Amino acid sequence: MNEFSLIDRYFKSLPIKRPDVLLGIGDDAACLQTPKGMNLIVSTDTLVSGVHFLPEWDAYDIAYKAVMANVSDMAAMAAEPCWLTLALTLPELNEQWLESFRRGLSEALNQFNIDLVGGDTTKGALTITMTIMGFAPSNQIVRRDGAKSGDVILVSGALGAAALAVSFLNKQGIVPSDRALLMDALLHPKPRVDLVHLLRLYATAAIDISDGLSADLDHICTASGLGACINRNAIPLHSLLPVYLGDKAVDLALTGGDDYELCFTVPALKLDSFMSEMKQAGMVCYPIGHMEPQPGLRIRMEDNRCDAITPGGYVHF
Ligand code: ADP
Ligand code: MG
């Protein structure tokens, strides 16, 4: 098998389901039809072996997680994902690995009605780069820089499971069912595309929590020219965090990445209406604090004292 038969066998064979893909894999470029009144939202994520995943992981999980990380960026922009390109660098041609990769890719794409429309295949150290494209109504883009002082800060779900899984990777003595639950959170994140519609109506700013709550909230603060105060008690923790970390659970929730929940801001006056629409839709979000004029991140402790915190999370350089 050469590069071209590889592409045909594993990628061109994935069905095109969307009518807006006029030309998919096989030509020099794809041809895609964008709907009127919508903006095209584009984002790229690279996963490097040994940094974002371990080479011994099942290729199914690597592909699945890569798609989900990309989809999460669409959710954070309140965009609906639709197309994906895949730049794949492989150290060798391993058919079993590719078959498993293809299954993970296909399953993840199908969940969100996304079509694979192109890519590139090269030889080298295992690296997966995906570019995802989606749509958002032109007047409803949710950015990082739109938060206002007084806005309520919310988080879309419990934090810390993925980071706890990473901390357990080389550890013995973890209850096997707990390890399995946490590994599932790490390998199969659930990007919050279900929130896109309500974000468009209510959110002034949003970001997905890929690097850690404090680091990602700090991006909203910097972009919006504001600061934030969050309540330590209000941060939603995965139920296994207190079990294994006790008092340190909140610290991991603040700095641990890979949860792919959303952190976003809603004007205080609209909070009740937002929360009741969330409830009607069968979803839960957690208000954790407020945006403030004073720059920097602060955390309100149980005794009401407010401490400055340094945003921490994963940084590459
Ligand atoms: P070119 O020489 O023009 O770069 P390629 O041989 O790299 O073309 O790719 C041929 C076709 O296959 C293109 O349509 C490209 O988008 C697609 N393609 C290549 N690699 C992948 C991949 N890993 N996943 C999806 N499509 C791919
Ligand atoms: Mg090429």
Coordinates of C-alpha atoms and ligand atoms in Angstrom, one line a residue:
M1 CA 0.0 0.0 0.0
N2 CA 1.3 3.5 -0.8
E3 CA 0.1 6.9 0.4
F4 CA -2.7 7.1 -2.2
S5 CA -4.2 3.6 -1.6
L6 CA -4.0 4.4 2.1
I7 CA -6.0 7.6 1.7
D8 CA -8.6 5.7 -0.5
R9 CA -8.9 2.8 1.8
Y10 CA -9.1 4.5 5.2
F11 CA -10.3 8.1 4.5
K12 CA -11.9 8.5 1.1
S13 CA -14.1 5.5 2.0
L14 CA -15.8 7.4 4.8
P15 CA -19.2 8.4 3.5
I16 CA -20.0 12.0 2.7
K17 CA -23.4 12.7 4.2
R18 CA -23.8 16.4 4.0
P19 CA -25.3 18.1 0.9
D20 CA -23.1 21.1 1.4
V21 CA -20.0 19.1 0.5
L22 CA -19.8 19.7 -3.2
L23 CA -16.4 18.0 -3.5
G24 CA -14.7 16.0 -0.8
I25 CA -11.5 13.9 -0.7
G26 CA -9.8 13.1 -4.0
D27 CA -9.2 16.4 -5.7
D28 CA -6.6 19.1 -5.0
A29 CA -9.0 20.8 -2.6
A30 CA -12.5 20.4 -1.3
C31 CA -15.4 22.5 -2.4
L32 CA -17.9 23.4 0.3
Q33 CA -21.0 25.4 0.3
T34 CA -21.5 28.0 3.1
P35 CA -25.1 28.9 4.0
K36 CA -26.3 32.6 3.7
G37 CA -26.4 34.6 6.9
M38 CA -23.8 32.4 8.6
N39 CA -20.1 33.0 9.3
L40 CA -17.6 30.2 8.7
I41 CA -15.8 29.4 12.0
V42 CA -12.4 27.6 11.7
S43 CA -10.1 26.1 14.2
T44 CA -7.0 23.8 14.2
D45 CA -5.7 21.5 16.9
T46 CA -2.6 19.3 16.8
L47 CA -2.1 16.2 19.0
V48 CA 1.5 15.2 19.4
S49 CA 2.4 11.6 20.5
G50 CA 3.9 11.7 24.0
V51 CA 2.5 15.2 24.7
H52 CA -1.3 14.9 24.1
F53 CA -1.6 11.1 24.1
L54 CA 0.6 8.1 24.7
P55 CA 1.7 6.1 21.6
E56 CA 0.5 2.9 23.2
W57 CA -3.1 4.1 23.4
D58 CA -5.6 2.5 21.1
A59 CA -5.7 4.4 17.8
Y60 CA -9.5 4.5 18.1
D61 CA -9.2 6.6 21.3
I62 CA -6.5 8.9 19.7
A63 CA -8.7 9.7 16.7
Y64 CA -11.9 10.0 18.8
K65 CA -10.2 12.4 21.3
A66 CA -8.7 14.5 18.5
V67 CA -12.1 15.0 16.9
M68 CA -13.7 15.9 20.3
A69 CA -11.0 18.4 21.1
N70 CA -11.7 20.1 17.8
V71 CA -15.5 20.0 18.2
S72 CA -15.1 21.6 21.6
D73 CA -13.5 24.7 20.0
M74 CA -16.6 25.0 17.9
A75 CA -18.9 24.7 21.0
A76 CA -16.8 27.5 22.6
M77 CA -17.6 29.8 19.7
A78 CA -21.3 28.8 19.8
A79 CA -20.7 27.3 16.3
E80 CA -22.2 24.1 14.9
P81 CA -19.4 21.9 13.5
C82 CA -19.8 20.6 9.9
W83 CA -16.5 19.8 8.2
L84 CA -13.1 18.4 9.1
T85 CA -9.7 18.0 7.5
L86 CA -7.0 15.6 8.8
A87 CA -3.3 16.0 8.5
L88 CA -1.8 12.7 9.6
T89 CA 1.9 12.0 10.1
L90 CA 2.7 8.4 10.7
P91 CA 6.0 6.7 11.6
E92 CA 5.0 3.5 9.7
L93 CA 2.1 2.0 7.7
N94 CA 0.3 -0.2 10.2
E95 CA -3.0 -1.4 8.8
Q96 CA -4.4 -2.5 12.2
W97 CA -3.6 0.9 13.7
L98 CA -5.2 2.7 10.7
E99 CA -8.3 0.6 10.9
S100 CA -8.8 1.3 14.5
F101 CA -8.0 5.0 13.9
R102 CA -10.6 5.1 11.2
R103 CA -13.3 3.6 13.5
G104 CA -12.6 6.2 16.2
L105 CA -12.7 8.9 13.6
S106 CA -15.9 7.7 12.0
E107 CA -17.7 7.3 15.3
A108 CA -16.7 10.7 16.5
L109 CA -17.7 12.5 13.3
N110 CA -21.0 10.7 13.0
Q111 CA -22.1 11.9 16.5
F112 CA -22.0 15.5 15.2
N113 CA -22.9 15.1 11.5
I114 CA -19.4 16.2 10.5
D115 CA -17.9 15.1 7.1
L116 CA -14.2 14.5 6.6
V117 CA -13.5 16.6 3.5
G118 CA -9.7 16.4 3.0
G119 CA -6.3 16.3 4.6
D120 CA -2.7 15.3 4.1
T121 CA -0.7 12.1 4.8
T122 CA 3.0 12.1 5.6
K123 CA 5.7 10.0 7.2
G124 CA 7.3 11.1 10.5
A125 CA 6.8 11.2 14.2
L126 CA 3.1 10.4 15.0
T127 CA 1.2 13.7 14.9
I128 CA -2.5 14.4 14.2
T129 CA -3.6 17.8 13.1
M130 CA -7.2 18.5 12.5
T131 CA -8.9 21.6 11.1
I132 CA -12.6 21.9 12.0
M133 CA -15.0 24.2 10.3
G134 CA -18.5 25.2 11.5
F135 CA -21.2 27.8 11.2
A136 CA -22.5 30.5 13.5
P137 CA -25.2 33.1 12.7
S138 CA -23.3 36.2 11.7
N139 CA -24.8 38.3 14.5
Q140 CA -24.3 35.7 17.2
I141 CA -20.6 34.9 17.5
V142 CA -19.5 34.3 21.1
R143 CA -16.0 35.4 21.6
R144 CA -13.5 35.6 24.5
D145 CA -13.5 39.4 24.7
G146 CA -17.2 40.1 25.2
A147 CA -17.5 39.7 29.0
K148 CA -18.7 42.7 31.0
S149 CA -18.0 43.7 34.6
G150 CA -20.8 42.1 36.8
D151 CA -21.4 39.2 34.4
V152 CA -21.9 35.8 36.1
I153 CA -19.2 33.2 35.3
L154 CA -20.6 29.7 34.7
V155 CA -19.1 26.3 34.2
S156 CA -21.0 23.6 32.2
G157 CA -20.0 20.5 34.2
A158 CA -17.9 18.8 36.8
L159 CA -14.1 19.4 36.4
G160 CA -10.9 17.4 37.1
A161 CA -11.7 13.9 36.0
A162 CA -9.3 14.0 33.0
A163 CA -6.5 15.5 35.0
L164 CA -7.0 12.9 37.8
A165 CA -6.8 10.2 35.1
V166 CA -3.5 11.6 33.9
S167 CA -2.1 11.7 37.5
F168 CA -3.0 8.0 37.9
L169 CA -1.4 6.9 34.6
N170 CA 1.7 5.4 36.3
K171 CA 0.2 4.8 39.7
Q172 CA -0.7 1.4 41.2
G173 CA -3.4 0.8 43.8
I174 CA -6.3 2.7 42.2
V175 CA -9.7 1.0 42.4
P176 CA -10.1 -0.5 38.9
S177 CA -13.6 0.8 38.3
D178 CA -12.5 4.3 39.3
R179 CA -9.5 4.2 36.9
A180 CA -11.8 3.0 34.1
L181 CA -14.3 5.8 34.8
L182 CA -11.5 8.5 34.8
M183 CA -9.8 7.0 31.7
D184 CA -13.2 7.2 29.9
A185 CA -13.4 10.9 30.8
L186 CA -9.8 11.5 29.5
L187 CA -10.2 9.5 26.3
H188 CA -13.8 10.2 25.4
P189 CA -14.6 13.8 26.3
K190 CA -18.1 15.1 25.5
P191 CA -17.8 18.6 23.9
R192 CA -20.8 20.7 24.8
V193 CA -22.4 21.3 21.5
D194 CA -25.7 20.9 23.3
L195 CA -25.1 24.3 24.8
V196 CA -24.6 26.2 21.5
H197 CA -28.1 27.4 21.1
L198 CA -28.4 28.9 24.6
L199 CA -24.9 30.4 24.4
R200 CA -25.9 32.3 21.3
L201 CA -28.9 33.8 23.2
Y202 CA -27.2 34.5 26.5
A203 CA -23.4 34.3 26.6
T204 CA -21.3 37.4 26.4
A205 CA -18.0 35.4 26.3
A206 CA -17.1 31.7 26.3
I207 CA -14.1 29.4 26.2
D208 CA -13.6 25.6 26.4
I209 CA -11.7 24.3 29.4
S210 CA -8.8 22.5 27.6
D211 CA -5.9 23.8 29.6
G212 CA -7.5 24.2 33.1
L213 CA -10.3 26.5 34.5
S214 CA -8.0 29.1 36.0
A215 CA -5.8 29.4 32.8
D216 CA -8.9 29.4 30.5
L217 CA -10.9 31.9 32.6
D218 CA -7.8 34.1 32.6
H219 CA -8.0 34.2 28.8
I220 CA -11.6 35.6 29.0
C221 CA -10.4 38.1 31.6
T222 CA -7.4 39.3 29.5
A223 CA -9.4 39.5 26.3
S224 CA -12.3 41.3 28.0
G225 CA -9.9 43.7 29.9
L226 CA -11.4 42.6 33.3
G227 CA -10.7 40.3 36.3
A228 CA -12.7 37.6 38.0
C229 CA -13.6 36.4 41.4
I230 CA -14.7 32.8 41.8
N231 CA -16.1 31.1 44.9
R232 CA -14.1 28.1 46.0
N233 CA -17.2 26.2 47.2
A234 CA -19.0 26.7 43.9
I235 CA -16.5 25.0 41.6
P236 CA -18.2 21.8 40.4
L237 CA -15.8 18.9 41.1
H238 CA -15.9 15.4 39.6
S239 CA -17.2 13.1 42.4
L240 CA -13.9 11.1 42.6
L241 CA -11.7 14.2 43.2
P242 CA -12.5 14.6 46.9
V243 CA -12.2 10.8 47.3
Y244 CA -8.6 10.8 46.1
L245 CA -7.4 14.3 46.8
G246 CA -9.3 15.5 49.8
D247 CA -8.7 19.3 50.4
K248 CA -6.5 19.4 47.2
A249 CA -9.4 18.6 44.9
V250 CA -10.2 22.2 44.1
D251 CA -6.6 22.9 43.1
L252 CA -6.7 20.1 40.5
A253 CA -10.1 21.4 39.2
L254 CA -8.5 24.9 38.8
T255 CA -5.4 23.7 36.9
G256 CA -6.3 20.4 35.3
G257 CA -6.9 20.4 31.6
D258 CA -8.7 18.2 29.1
D259 CA -12.2 18.4 30.6
Y260 CA -13.7 20.1 27.5
E261 CA -16.5 21.6 29.6
L262 CA -17.3 25.3 28.8
C263 CA -16.6 28.4 30.9
F264 CA -18.8 31.3 29.9
T265 CA -20.3 34.6 31.1
V266 CA -23.9 35.7 31.3
P267 CA -25.2 39.1 32.3
A268 CA -26.5 39.0 35.9
L269 CA -29.9 40.3 34.9
K270 CA -30.4 37.4 32.5
L271 CA -29.1 34.6 34.8
D272 CA -32.6 33.5 36.1
S273 CA -33.9 33.2 32.6
F274 CA -30.8 31.4 31.4
M275 CA -31.0 28.9 34.3
S276 CA -34.6 28.2 33.7
E277 CA -34.1 27.6 30.0
M278 CA -31.2 25.3 30.9
K279 CA -33.4 23.4 33.3
Q280 CA -36.2 23.1 30.7
A281 CA -33.6 21.6 28.3
G282 CA -32.6 19.1 31.0
M283 CA -29.1 20.6 31.4
V284 CA -27.3 21.9 34.5
C285 CA -24.7 24.7 34.7
Y286 CA -22.8 26.0 37.7
P287 CA -22.5 29.7 38.5
I288 CA -19.0 30.1 40.1
G289 CA -18.4 33.8 40.4
H290 CA -18.4 37.2 38.8
M291 CA -16.4 39.3 36.4
E292 CA -14.9 42.4 38.1
P293 CA -13.2 45.6 36.8
Q294 CA -10.0 44.8 38.8
P295 CA -7.6 42.7 36.6
G296 CA -6.5 39.3 37.8
L297 CA -8.0 36.1 39.2
R298 CA -9.3 35.9 42.8
I299 CA -10.8 33.1 44.8
R300 CA -13.3 33.5 47.6
M301 CA -12.5 31.1 50.5
E302 CA -15.0 29.5 52.9
D303 CA -14.3 32.3 55.4
N304 CA -15.2 34.9 52.8
R305 CA -11.5 35.9 52.5
C306 CA -10.5 36.7 48.9
D307 CA -7.1 35.4 47.7
A308 CA -5.4 36.3 44.5
I309 CA -4.5 33.2 42.4
T310 CA -2.0 32.7 39.7
P311 CA -3.7 31.1 36.7
G312 CA -2.2 27.7 36.2
G313 CA -2.7 25.1 33.5
Y314 CA -0.8 23.4 30.7
V315 CA 1.5 25.6 28.6
H316 CA 3.8 24.2 25.9
F317 CA 6.7 26.7 26.0
Ligands
ADP1 P1 -1.8 16.8 -2.9 O1 -0.7 16.1 -3.6 O2 -2.6 17.7 -3.8 O3 -1.5 17.4 -1.6 P2 -2.7 14.4 -1.6 O4 -2.2 13.3 -2.4 O5 -2.0 14.9 -0.4 O6 -2.9 15.6 -2.6 O7 -4.2 14.1 -1.3 C1 -5.1 13.6 -2.2 C2 -6.5 13.8 -1.7 O8 -6.6 13.1 -0.5 C3 -6.8 15.3 -1.3 O9 -8.1 15.5 -1.7 C4 -6.6 15.3 0.2 O10 -7.4 16.3 0.7 C5 -7.0 13.9 0.6 N1 -6.2 13.5 1.8 C6 -4.9 13.2 1.9 N2 -4.6 12.7 3.1 C7 -5.8 12.7 3.8 C8 -6.2 12.3 5.1 N3 -5.3 11.9 6.0 N4 -7.5 12.4 5.5 C9 -8.4 12.9 4.6 N5 -8.1 13.2 3.4 C10 -6.8 13.2 3.0
MG2 MG -0.8 16.5 0.1

